[in-house]
Amino acid sequence: VLAYEDAVRQVGEEDLKRLKSMSKRYGPNGTLSKAAFARDVLTEGVPSKLAERIFTACGGNSKGLNFRDLLCFLVVFTSGSQEQRMKLLYAIFSPDGSPLHRREFENVILTVELRAPDCVAELFEQNEHVELEQFSKWALANMSKLSLLQWLLGEQEGTRPKLTDSNDPPTFYQTLAKITKLKEEEIMGLEKCYYHLRTSSKTGKFDCDTFVLLTSPPLPKRLSEALFQVMDTNPDNHLDLKEIACAVSVLCRCSTSDQQKFLFKIFDKDRDGLLNTAEQEDMAELLADVQLICQAKNVNEESWEEAVGSVKSSILKHLHSHLKNADKSEMVVSPEDYVSWAADVHFPRQL
């Protein structure tokens, strides 16, 4: 009915990109199953038997409907010429393009009509099967008498479906893409990983235990638990896709300064926007653990604690020296202090 190259030319770049992204939800090749085509393209308002006929007419088979054939169908269905839509209609009745037989035609009509209208008898008055040309003349003359003909051939303003609608609310993926630095395709990929990893949870949710199992090691367990608390912005004791996407965006796409502000929240346990003496001690110990892990220190528990203590003292010394140089009257650390200090030393950047 319509070549793929012609369909691409008729679709805007943004619409084509969006359709390709959406099709990838069904697999890397964007192949839709018969059920997915009926549910997500035609919607539940189309009878199942008719949906099967349309699926086959579009080029669908046991392996599914590929993106090229789907796009051609969508373009013809929403903005094709009357001749193109007539050919699509004929293919629904006769998928192989052979002469249309009366019994086959009536079987399809009865999926949407209570009975075949009298005009059907007129179509097959001289023969039990008809060609496309004869069918086209009859269909145009009797369009108002069958809902299927009106649906596919209707030309009245507002009766043709649209490929896109500027008034449609943004999709979940579009919304996330706007508030993060991730692309829609990346969010879809992240969604697949999210649901796959969530299956390992005993509670069925991406809870703290599940997160710790996935991140520790290499992170120290205490650090994984603290990171979870920061990511769980609700807080409802489990991570949803939005929370994970926002965290991934900050840690992988944002500036070093924004990343350090995010990490600051890990150490700010009381969420007052400042690191007090106890929180600084805890921060230094966690950073010391990370440094030794990064250096792959293979030592026993006693030597490890000794090494952590040494590195911790060095970190606190650097931090307090930085605060004094900044003329800080109180030894509390603000997010700005932390970012400024982190830019001068290597300890936080190892996170």
PDB file of N, CA and C in Angstrom, residues 112-210:
ATOM      1  N   VAL A 112     -18.251  -6.455  13.325  1.00  0.00           N
ATOM      2  CA  VAL A 112     -18.588  -5.099  13.799  1.00  0.00           C
ATOM      3  C   VAL A 112     -20.063  -4.744  13.602  1.00  0.00           C
ATOM      4  N   GLU A 113     -20.780  -5.527  12.805  1.00  0.00           N
ATOM      5  CA  GLU A 113     -22.199  -5.266  12.557  1.00  0.00           C
ATOM      6  C   GLU A 113     -23.023  -6.434  13.085  1.00  0.00           C
ATOM      7  N   LEU A 114     -24.246  -6.155  13.504  1.00  0.00           N
ATOM      8  CA  LEU A 114     -25.131  -7.222  13.983  1.00  0.00           C
ATOM      9  C   LEU A 114     -25.546  -8.129  12.841  1.00  0.00           C
ATOM     10  N   ARG A 115     -25.688  -7.548  11.656  1.00  0.00           N
ATOM     11  CA  ARG A 115     -26.009  -8.328  10.464  1.00  0.00           C
ATOM     12  C   ARG A 115     -25.445  -7.614   9.250  1.00  0.00           C
ATOM     13  N   ALA A 116     -25.277  -8.359   8.175  1.00  0.00           N
ATOM     14  CA  ALA A 116     -24.777  -7.754   6.939  1.00  0.00           C
ATOM     15  C   ALA A 116     -25.888  -6.917   6.310  1.00  0.00           C
ATOM     16  N   PRO A 117     -25.656  -5.646   6.037  1.00  0.00           N
ATOM     17  CA  PRO A 117     -26.701  -4.807   5.435  1.00  0.00           C
ATOM     18  C   PRO A 117     -27.051  -5.259   4.013  1.00  0.00           C
ATOM     19  N   ASP A 118     -28.198  -4.799   3.536  1.00  0.00           N
ATOM     20  CA  ASP A 118     -28.680  -5.217   2.221  1.00  0.00           C
ATOM     21  C   ASP A 118     -27.727  -4.862   1.097  1.00  0.00           C
ATOM     22  N   CYS A 119     -26.957  -3.803   1.269  1.00  0.00           N
ATOM     23  CA  CYS A 119     -26.066  -3.363   0.196  1.00  0.00           C
ATOM     24  C   CYS A 119     -24.981  -4.393  -0.112  1.00  0.00           C
ATOM     25  N   VAL A 120     -24.709  -5.309   0.836  1.00  0.00           N
ATOM     26  CA  VAL A 120     -23.715  -6.349   0.607  1.00  0.00           C
ATOM     27  C   VAL A 120     -24.159  -7.254  -0.542  1.00  0.00           C
ATOM     28  N   ALA A 121     -25.465  -7.540  -0.576  1.00  0.00           N
ATOM     29  CA  ALA A 121     -25.999  -8.391  -1.655  1.00  0.00           C
ATOM     30  C   ALA A 121     -25.779  -7.734  -3.012  1.00  0.00           C
ATOM     31  N   GLU A 122     -25.828  -6.415  -3.048  1.00  0.00           N
ATOM     32  CA  GLU A 122     -25.631  -5.698  -4.312  1.00  0.00           C
ATOM     33  C   GLU A 122     -24.201  -5.885  -4.826  1.00  0.00           C
ATOM     34  N   LEU A 123     -23.238  -5.923  -3.896  1.00  0.00           N
ATOM     35  CA  LEU A 123     -21.840  -6.077  -4.282  1.00  0.00           C
ATOM     36  C   LEU A 123     -21.608  -7.411  -4.980  1.00  0.00           C
ATOM     37  N   PHE A 124     -22.301  -8.451  -4.504  1.00  0.00           N
ATOM     38  CA  PHE A 124     -22.079  -9.798  -5.051  1.00  0.00           C
ATOM     39  C   PHE A 124     -23.272 -10.266  -5.898  1.00  0.00           C
ATOM     40  N   GLU A 125     -23.969  -9.309  -6.431  1.00  0.00           N
ATOM     41  CA  GLU A 125     -25.172  -9.625  -7.201  1.00  0.00           C
ATOM     42  C   GLU A 125     -24.864 -10.464  -8.438  1.00  0.00           C
ATOM     43  N   GLN A 126     -23.755 -10.150  -9.112  1.00  0.00           N
ATOM     44  CA  GLN A 126     -23.428 -10.844 -10.357  1.00  0.00           C
ATOM     45  C   GLN A 126     -22.436 -11.992 -10.155  1.00  0.00           C
ATOM     46  N   ASN A 127     -21.685 -11.959  -9.076  1.00  0.00           N
ATOM     47  CA  ASN A 127     -20.664 -12.973  -8.864  1.00  0.00           C
ATOM     48  C   ASN A 127     -20.391 -13.124  -7.364  1.00  0.00           C
ATOM     49  N   GLU A 128     -19.910 -14.287  -6.966  1.00  0.00           N
ATOM     50  CA  GLU A 128     -19.612 -14.545  -5.557  1.00  0.00           C
ATOM     51  C   GLU A 128     -18.269 -13.960  -5.127  1.00  0.00           C
ATOM     52  N   HIS A 129     -17.532 -13.412  -6.076  1.00  0.00           N
ATOM     53  CA  HIS A 129     -16.261 -12.762  -5.730  1.00  0.00           C
ATOM     54  C   HIS A 129     -16.058 -11.542  -6.622  1.00  0.00           C
ATOM     55  N   VAL A 130     -15.362 -10.511  -6.046  1.00  0.00           N
ATOM     56  CA  VAL A 130     -15.163  -9.245  -6.759  1.00  0.00           C
ATOM     57  C   VAL A 130     -13.706  -8.812  -6.673  1.00  0.00           C
ATOM     58  N   GLU A 131     -13.298  -7.972  -7.637  1.00  0.00           N
ATOM     59  CA  GLU A 131     -11.936  -7.433  -7.661  1.00  0.00           C
ATOM     60  C   GLU A 131     -11.904  -6.087  -6.928  1.00  0.00           C
ATOM     61  N   LEU A 132     -10.683  -5.552  -6.751  1.00  0.00           N
ATOM     62  CA  LEU A 132     -10.487  -4.292  -6.029  1.00  0.00           C
ATOM     63  C   LEU A 132     -11.249  -3.135  -6.668  1.00  0.00           C
ATOM     64  N   GLU A 133     -11.210  -3.026  -7.975  1.00  0.00           N
ATOM     65  CA  GLU A 133     -11.856  -1.887  -8.655  1.00  0.00           C
ATOM     66  C   GLU A 133     -13.357  -1.861  -8.393  1.00  0.00           C
ATOM     67  N   GLN A 134     -13.998  -3.015  -8.530  1.00  0.00           N
ATOM     68  CA  GLN A 134     -15.438  -3.078  -8.294  1.00  0.00           C
ATOM     69  C   GLN A 134     -15.756  -2.826  -6.822  1.00  0.00           C
ATOM     70  N   PHE A 135     -14.930  -3.390  -5.950  1.00  0.00           N
ATOM     71  CA  PHE A 135     -15.122  -3.197  -4.508  1.00  0.00           C
ATOM     72  C   PHE A 135     -14.994  -1.717  -4.141  1.00  0.00           C
ATOM     73  N   SER A 136     -14.025  -1.021  -4.737  1.00  0.00           N
ATOM     74  CA  SER A 136     -13.786   0.399  -4.420  1.00  0.00           C
ATOM     75  C   SER A 136     -14.998   1.251  -4.776  1.00  0.00           C
ATOM     76  N   LYS A 137     -15.574   1.024  -5.953  1.00  0.00           N
ATOM     77  CA  LYS A 137     -16.748   1.802  -6.371  1.00  0.00           C
ATOM     78  C   LYS A 137     -17.919   1.554  -5.418  1.00  0.00           C
ATOM     79  N   TRP A 138     -18.109   0.270  -5.071  1.00  0.00           N
ATOM     80  CA  TRP A 138     -19.199  -0.064  -4.149  1.00  0.00           C
ATOM     81  C   TRP A 138     -18.975   0.547  -2.763  1.00  0.00           C
ATOM     82  N   ALA A 139     -17.750   0.496  -2.249  1.00  0.00           N
ATOM     83  CA  ALA A 139     -17.437   1.000  -0.907  1.00  0.00           C
ATOM     84  C   ALA A 139     -17.684   2.498  -0.808  1.00  0.00           C
ATOM     85  N   LEU A 140     -17.304   3.241  -1.833  1.00  0.00           N
ATOM     86  CA  LEU A 140     -17.510   4.694  -1.816  1.00  0.00           C
ATOM     87  C   LEU A 140     -18.991   5.043  -1.870  1.00  0.00           C
ATOM     88  N   ALA A 141     -19.745   4.241  -2.583  1.00  0.00           N
ATOM     89  CA  ALA A 141     -21.176   4.511  -2.715  1.00  0.00           C
ATOM     90  C   ALA A 141     -21.946   4.129  -1.451  1.00  0.00           C
ATOM     91  N   ASN A 142     -21.394   3.199  -0.655  1.00  0.00           N
ATOM     92  CA  ASN A 142     -22.116   2.703   0.521  1.00  0.00           C
ATOM     93  C   ASN A 142     -21.383   2.971   1.837  1.00  0.00           C
ATOM     94  N   MET A 143     -20.516   3.962   1.817  1.00  0.00           N
ATOM     95  CA  MET A 143     -19.680   4.240   2.989  1.00  0.00           C
ATOM     96  C   MET A 143     -20.486   4.485   4.263  1.00  0.00           C
ATOM     97  N   SER A 144     -21.612   5.158   4.137  1.00  0.00           N
ATOM     98  CA  SER A 144     -22.394   5.529   5.315  1.00  0.00           C
ATOM     99  C   SER A 144     -23.174   4.363   5.913  1.00  0.00           C
ATOM    100  N   LYS A 145     -23.187   3.218   5.206  1.00  0.00           N
ATOM    101  CA  LYS A 145     -24.010   2.103   5.640  1.00  0.00           C
ATOM    102  C   LYS A 145     -23.261   1.077   6.492  1.00  0.00           C
ATOM    103  N   LEU A 146     -21.932   1.170   6.497  1.00  0.00           N
ATOM    104  CA  LEU A 146     -21.134   0.245   7.306  1.00  0.00           C
ATOM    105  C   LEU A 146     -20.115   1.022   8.123  1.00  0.00           C
ATOM    106  N   SER A 147     -20.063   0.739   9.419  1.00  0.00           N
ATOM    107  CA  SER A 147     -19.163   1.472  10.310  1.00  0.00           C
ATOM    108  C   SER A 147     -17.692   1.246   9.964  1.00  0.00           C
ATOM    109  N   LEU A 148     -17.344   0.046   9.470  1.00  0.00           N
ATOM    110  CA  LEU A 148     -15.954  -0.232   9.114  1.00  0.00           C
ATOM    111  C   LEU A 148     -15.506   0.642   7.951  1.00  0.00           C
ATOM    112  N   LEU A 149     -16.400   0.843   6.977  1.00  0.00           N
ATOM    113  CA  LEU A 149     -16.069   1.712   5.839  1.00  0.00           C
ATOM    114  C   LEU A 149     -15.916   3.159   6.302  1.00  0.00           C
ATOM    115  N   GLN A 150     -16.798   3.606   7.168  1.00  0.00           N
ATOM    116  CA  GLN A 150     -16.705   4.974   7.694  1.00  0.00           C
ATOM    117  C   GLN A 150     -15.405   5.172   8.460  1.00  0.00           C
ATOM    118  N   TRP A 151     -15.030   4.181   9.222  1.00  0.00           N
ATOM    119  CA  TRP A 151     -13.829   4.267  10.063  1.00  0.00           C
ATOM    120  C   TRP A 151     -12.561   4.434   9.232  1.00  0.00           C
ATOM    121  N   LEU A 152     -12.470   3.664   8.139  1.00  0.00           N
ATOM    122  CA  LEU A 152     -11.243   3.691   7.349  1.00  0.00           C
ATOM    123  C   LEU A 152     -11.267   4.700   6.206  1.00  0.00           C
ATOM    124  N   LEU A 153     -12.455   5.011   5.692  1.00  0.00           N
ATOM    125  CA  LEU A 153     -12.528   5.862   4.503  1.00  0.00           C
ATOM    126  C   LEU A 153     -13.057   7.251   4.788  1.00  0.00           C
ATOM    127  N   GLY A 154     -13.584   7.487   6.002  1.00  0.00           N
ATOM    128  CA  GLY A 154     -14.195   8.773   6.322  1.00  0.00           C
ATOM    129  C   GLY A 154     -13.269   9.957   6.096  1.00  0.00           C
ATOM    130  N   GLU A 155     -13.827  11.020   5.522  1.00  0.00           N
ATOM    131  CA  GLU A 155     -13.035  12.216   5.205  1.00  0.00           C
ATOM    132  C   GLU A 155     -13.498  13.438   5.982  1.00  0.00           C
ATOM    133  N   GLN A 156     -14.580  13.328   6.757  1.00  0.00           N
ATOM    134  CA  GLN A 156     -15.106  14.497   7.460  1.00  0.00           C
ATOM    135  C   GLN A 156     -14.115  15.020   8.486  1.00  0.00           C
ATOM    136  N   GLU A 157     -14.125  16.309   8.692  1.00  0.00           N
ATOM    137  CA  GLU A 157     -13.224  16.964   9.647  1.00  0.00           C
ATOM    138  C   GLU A 157     -13.379  16.346  11.027  1.00  0.00           C
ATOM    139  N   GLY A 158     -12.271  15.925  11.578  1.00  0.00           N
ATOM    140  CA  GLY A 158     -12.283  15.373  12.925  1.00  0.00           C
ATOM    141  C   GLY A 158     -12.510  13.877  12.994  1.00  0.00           C
ATOM    142  N   THR A 159     -12.860  13.254  11.826  1.00  0.00           N
ATOM    143  CA  THR A 159     -13.106  11.815  11.855  1.00  0.00           C
ATOM    144  C   THR A 159     -11.826  11.003  11.662  1.00  0.00           C
ATOM    145  N   ARG A 160     -10.808  11.602  11.050  1.00  0.00           N
ATOM    146  CA  ARG A 160      -9.560  10.878  10.839  1.00  0.00           C
ATOM    147  C   ARG A 160      -8.714  10.902  12.104  1.00  0.00           C
ATOM    148  N   PRO A 161      -8.233   9.753  12.534  1.00  0.00           N
ATOM    149  CA  PRO A 161      -7.350   9.740  13.701  1.00  0.00           C
ATOM    150  C   PRO A 161      -6.028  10.425  13.386  1.00  0.00           C
ATOM    151  N   LYS A 162      -5.354  10.902  14.416  1.00  0.00           N
ATOM    152  CA  LYS A 162      -4.077  11.598  14.237  1.00  0.00           C
ATOM    153  C   LYS A 162      -2.926  10.721  14.715  1.00  0.00           C
ATOM    154  N   LEU A 163      -1.800  10.852  14.006  1.00  0.00           N
ATOM    155  CA  LEU A 163      -0.612  10.106  14.416  1.00  0.00           C
ATOM    156  C   LEU A 163      -0.118  10.616  15.761  1.00  0.00           C
ATOM    157  N   THR A 164      -0.168  11.925  15.941  1.00  0.00           N
ATOM    158  CA  THR A 164       0.198  12.544  17.220  1.00  0.00           C
ATOM    159  C   THR A 164      -0.784  13.660  17.507  1.00  0.00           C
ATOM    160  N   ASP A 165      -0.832  14.066  18.733  1.00  0.00           N
ATOM    161  CA  ASP A 165      -1.706  15.155  19.153  1.00  0.00           C
ATOM    162  C   ASP A 165      -0.914  16.088  20.049  1.00  0.00           C
ATOM    163  N   SER A 166      -0.802  17.346  19.637  1.00  0.00           N
ATOM    164  CA  SER A 166      -0.022  18.320  20.420  1.00  0.00           C
ATOM    165  C   SER A 166      -0.614  18.540  21.802  1.00  0.00           C
ATOM    166  N   ASN A 167      -1.893  18.144  21.971  1.00  0.00           N
ATOM    167  CA  ASN A 167      -2.537  18.324  23.270  1.00  0.00           C
ATOM    168  C   ASN A 167      -2.344  17.129  24.194  1.00  0.00           C
ATOM    169  N   ASP A 168      -1.741  16.056  23.660  1.00  0.00           N
ATOM    170  CA  ASP A 168      -1.500  14.887  24.499  1.00  0.00           C
ATOM    171  C   ASP A 168      -0.551  15.237  25.632  1.00  0.00           C
ATOM    172  N   PRO A 169      -0.823  14.761  26.836  1.00  0.00           N
ATOM    173  CA  PRO A 169       0.121  14.999  27.933  1.00  0.00           C
ATOM    174  C   PRO A 169       1.418  14.248  27.656  1.00  0.00           C
ATOM    175  N   PRO A 170       2.542  14.741  28.158  1.00  0.00           N
ATOM    176  CA  PRO A 170       3.814  14.049  27.932  1.00  0.00           C
ATOM    177  C   PRO A 170       3.791  12.661  28.552  1.00  0.00           C
ATOM    178  N   THR A 171       4.503  11.732  27.931  1.00  0.00           N
ATOM    179  CA  THR A 171       4.587  10.382  28.475  1.00  0.00           C
ATOM    180  C   THR A 171       5.466  10.379  29.719  1.00  0.00           C
ATOM    181  N   PHE A 172       5.430   9.273  30.453  1.00  0.00           N
ATOM    182  CA  PHE A 172       6.264   9.112  31.642  1.00  0.00           C
ATOM    183  C   PHE A 172       7.739   9.290  31.288  1.00  0.00           C
ATOM    184  N   TYR A 173       8.146   8.733  30.141  1.00  0.00           N
ATOM    185  CA  TYR A 173       9.547   8.800  29.727  1.00  0.00           C
ATOM    186  C   TYR A 173       9.932  10.237  29.332  1.00  0.00           C
ATOM    187  N   GLN A 174       9.032  10.928  28.657  1.00  0.00           N
ATOM    188  CA  GLN A 174       9.297  12.321  28.290  1.00  0.00           C
ATOM    189  C   GLN A 174       9.435  13.196  29.529  1.00  0.00           C
ATOM    190  N   THR A 175       8.570  12.949  30.507  1.00  0.00           N
ATOM    191  CA  THR A 175       8.627  13.724  31.745  1.00  0.00           C
ATOM    192  C   THR A 175       9.951  13.500  32.476  1.00  0.00           C
ATOM    193  N   LEU A 176      10.362  12.235  32.594  1.00  0.00           N
ATOM    194  CA  LEU A 176      11.623  11.930  33.262  1.00  0.00           C
ATOM    195  C   LEU A 176      12.811  12.515  32.495  1.00  0.00           C
ATOM    196  N   ALA A 177      12.734  12.467  31.173  1.00  0.00           N
ATOM    197  CA  ALA A 177      13.832  13.003  30.359  1.00  0.00           C
ATOM    198  C   ALA A 177      13.987  14.506  30.587  1.00  0.00           C
ATOM    199  N   LYS A 178      12.870  15.194  30.857  1.00  0.00           N
ATOM    200  CA  LYS A 178      12.923  16.643  31.070  1.00  0.00           C
ATOM    201  C   LYS A 178      13.520  17.011  32.426  1.00  0.00           C
ATOM    202  N   ILE A 179      13.302  16.170  33.427  1.00  0.00           N
ATOM    203  CA  ILE A 179      13.796  16.512  34.771  1.00  0.00           C
ATOM    204  C   ILE A 179      15.138  15.856  35.075  1.00  0.00           C
ATOM    205  N   THR A 180      15.632  15.051  34.145  1.00  0.00           N
ATOM    206  CA  THR A 180      16.961  14.452  34.309  1.00  0.00           C
ATOM    207  C   THR A 180      17.794  14.778  33.074  1.00  0.00           C
ATOM    208  N   LYS A 181      18.997  14.270  33.042  1.00  0.00           N
ATOM    209  CA  LYS A 181      19.857  14.433  31.874  1.00  0.00           C
ATOM    210  C   LYS A 181      19.937  13.137  31.068  1.00  0.00           C
ATOM    211  N   LEU A 182      18.918  12.305  31.213  1.00  0.00           N
ATOM    212  CA  LEU A 182      18.854  11.045  30.487  1.00  0.00           C
ATOM    213  C   LEU A 182      17.931  11.177  29.280  1.00  0.00           C
ATOM    214  N   LYS A 183      18.202  10.396  28.249  1.00  0.00           N
ATOM    215  CA  LYS A 183      17.342  10.358  27.071  1.00  0.00           C
ATOM    216  C   LYS A 183      16.214   9.365  27.304  1.00  0.00           C
ATOM    217  N   GLU A 184      15.128   9.517  26.526  1.00  0.00           N
ATOM    218  CA  GLU A 184      13.984   8.617  26.675  1.00  0.00           C
ATOM    219  C   GLU A 184      14.404   7.167  26.486  1.00  0.00           C
ATOM    220  N   GLU A 185      15.276   6.916  25.492  1.00  0.00           N
ATOM    221  CA  GLU A 185      15.727   5.549  25.223  1.00  0.00           C
ATOM    222  C   GLU A 185      16.491   4.981  26.412  1.00  0.00           C
ATOM    223  N   GLU A 186      17.285   5.829  27.059  1.00  0.00           N
ATOM    224  CA  GLU A 186      18.063   5.382  28.212  1.00  0.00           C
ATOM    225  C   GLU A 186      17.147   5.059  29.395  1.00  0.00           C
ATOM    226  N   ILE A 187      16.092   5.846  29.557  1.00  0.00           N
ATOM    227  CA  ILE A 187      15.142   5.608  30.641  1.00  0.00           C
ATOM    228  C   ILE A 187      14.405   4.290  30.410  1.00  0.00           C
ATOM    229  N   MET A 188      14.070   4.010  29.147  1.00  0.00           N
ATOM    230  CA  MET A 188      13.414   2.740  28.830  1.00  0.00           C
ATOM    231  C   MET A 188      14.338   1.562  29.134  1.00  0.00           C
ATOM    232  N   GLY A 189      15.623   1.718  28.804  1.00  0.00           N
ATOM    233  CA  GLY A 189      16.595   0.674  29.113  1.00  0.00           C
ATOM    234  C   GLY A 189      16.763   0.493  30.609  1.00  0.00           C
ATOM    235  N   LEU A 190      16.775   1.629  31.315  1.00  0.00           N
ATOM    236  CA  LEU A 190      16.895   1.590  32.776  1.00  0.00           C
ATOM    237  C   LEU A 190      15.674   0.915  33.392  1.00  0.00           C
ATOM    238  N   GLU A 191      14.517   1.148  32.801  1.00  0.00           N
ATOM    239  CA  GLU A 191      13.281   0.538  33.302  1.00  0.00           C
ATOM    240  C   GLU A 191      13.358  -0.987  33.227  1.00  0.00           C
ATOM    241  N   LYS A 192      13.877  -1.504  32.126  1.00  0.00           N
ATOM    242  CA  LYS A 192      14.000  -2.959  31.974  1.00  0.00           C
ATOM    243  C   LYS A 192      14.922  -3.535  33.046  1.00  0.00           C
ATOM    244  N   CYS A 193      16.065  -2.862  33.269  1.00  0.00           N
ATOM    245  CA  CYS A 193      16.998  -3.307  34.306  1.00  0.00           C
ATOM    246  C   CYS A 193      16.353  -3.233  35.684  1.00  0.00           C
ATOM    247  N   TYR A 194      15.616  -2.154  35.908  1.00  0.00           N
ATOM    248  CA  TYR A 194      14.967  -1.939  37.211  1.00  0.00           C
ATOM    249  C   TYR A 194      14.024  -3.092  37.539  1.00  0.00           C
ATOM    250  N   TYR A 195      13.148  -3.444  36.607  1.00  0.00           N
ATOM    251  CA  TYR A 195      12.181  -4.514  36.879  1.00  0.00           C
ATOM    252  C   TYR A 195      12.859  -5.883  36.954  1.00  0.00           C
ATOM    253  N   HIS A 196      13.923  -6.052  36.192  1.00  0.00           N
ATOM    254  CA  HIS A 196      14.671  -7.308  36.267  1.00  0.00           C
ATOM    255  C   HIS A 196      15.336  -7.459  37.641  1.00  0.00           C
ATOM    256  N   LEU A 197      15.982  -6.399  38.108  1.00  0.00           N
ATOM    257  CA  LEU A 197      16.675  -6.461  39.394  1.00  0.00           C
ATOM    258  C   LEU A 197      15.695  -6.553  40.557  1.00  0.00           C
ATOM    259  N   ARG A 198      14.543  -5.946  40.388  1.00  0.00           N
ATOM    260  CA  ARG A 198      13.549  -5.954  41.464  1.00  0.00           C
ATOM    261  C   ARG A 198      13.020  -7.358  41.748  1.00  0.00           C
ATOM    262  N   THR A 199      13.133  -8.240  40.755  1.00  0.00           N
ATOM    263  CA  THR A 199      12.637  -9.607  40.950  1.00  0.00           C
ATOM    264  C   THR A 199      13.440 -10.369  42.001  1.00  0.00           C
ATOM    265  N   SER A 200      14.659  -9.875  42.302  1.00  0.00           N
ATOM    266  CA  SER A 200      15.480 -10.551  43.314  1.00  0.00           C
ATOM    267  C   SER A 200      15.074 -10.158  44.734  1.00  0.00           C
ATOM    268  N   SER A 201      14.155  -9.218  44.866  1.00  0.00           N
ATOM    269  CA  SER A 201      13.728  -8.751  46.184  1.00  0.00           C
ATOM    270  C   SER A 201      12.714  -9.702  46.809  1.00  0.00           C
ATOM    271  N   LYS A 202      12.860  -9.965  48.084  1.00  0.00           N
ATOM    272  CA  LYS A 202      11.928 -10.828  48.794  1.00  0.00           C
ATOM    273  C   LYS A 202      10.570 -10.161  48.958  1.00  0.00           C
ATOM    274  N   THR A 203      10.565  -8.831  48.992  1.00  0.00           N
ATOM    275  CA  THR A 203       9.316  -8.095  49.201  1.00  0.00           C
ATOM    276  C   THR A 203       8.630  -7.725  47.898  1.00  0.00           C
ATOM    277  N   GLY A 204       9.311  -7.953  46.772  1.00  0.00           N
ATOM    278  CA  GLY A 204       8.750  -7.554  45.486  1.00  0.00           C
ATOM    279  C   GLY A 204       8.982  -6.090  45.179  1.00  0.00           C
ATOM    280  N   LYS A 205       9.691  -5.397  46.077  1.00  0.00           N
ATOM    281  CA  LYS A 205      10.004  -3.983  45.878  1.00  0.00           C
ATOM    282  C   LYS A 205      11.514  -3.785  45.905  1.00  0.00           C
ATOM    283  N   PHE A 206      11.975  -2.677  45.332  1.00  0.00           N
ATOM    284  CA  PHE A 206      13.410  -2.379  45.318  1.00  0.00           C
ATOM    285  C   PHE A 206      13.755  -1.748  46.659  1.00  0.00           C
ATOM    286  N   ASP A 207      13.813  -2.589  47.702  1.00  0.00           N
ATOM    287  CA  ASP A 207      14.034  -2.091  49.057  1.00  0.00           C
ATOM    288  C   ASP A 207      15.522  -1.989  49.377  1.00  0.00           C
ATOM    289  N   CYS A 208      15.812  -1.590  50.614  1.00  0.00           N
ATOM    290  CA  CYS A 208      17.207  -1.355  51.011  1.00  0.00           C
ATOM    291  C   CYS A 208      18.035  -2.643  50.961  1.00  0.00           C
ATOM    292  N   ASP A 209      17.457  -3.745  51.403  1.00  0.00           N
ATOM    293  CA  ASP A 209      18.200  -5.014  51.378  1.00  0.00           C
ATOM    294  C   ASP A 209      18.599  -5.388  49.961  1.00  0.00           C
ATOM    295  N   THR A 210      17.684  -5.184  49.023  1.00  0.00           N
ATOM    296  CA  THR A 210      17.969  -5.487  47.609  1.00  0.00           C
ATOM    297  C   THR A 210      19.060  -4.575  47.084  1.00  0.00           C
TER     298      THR A 210
END
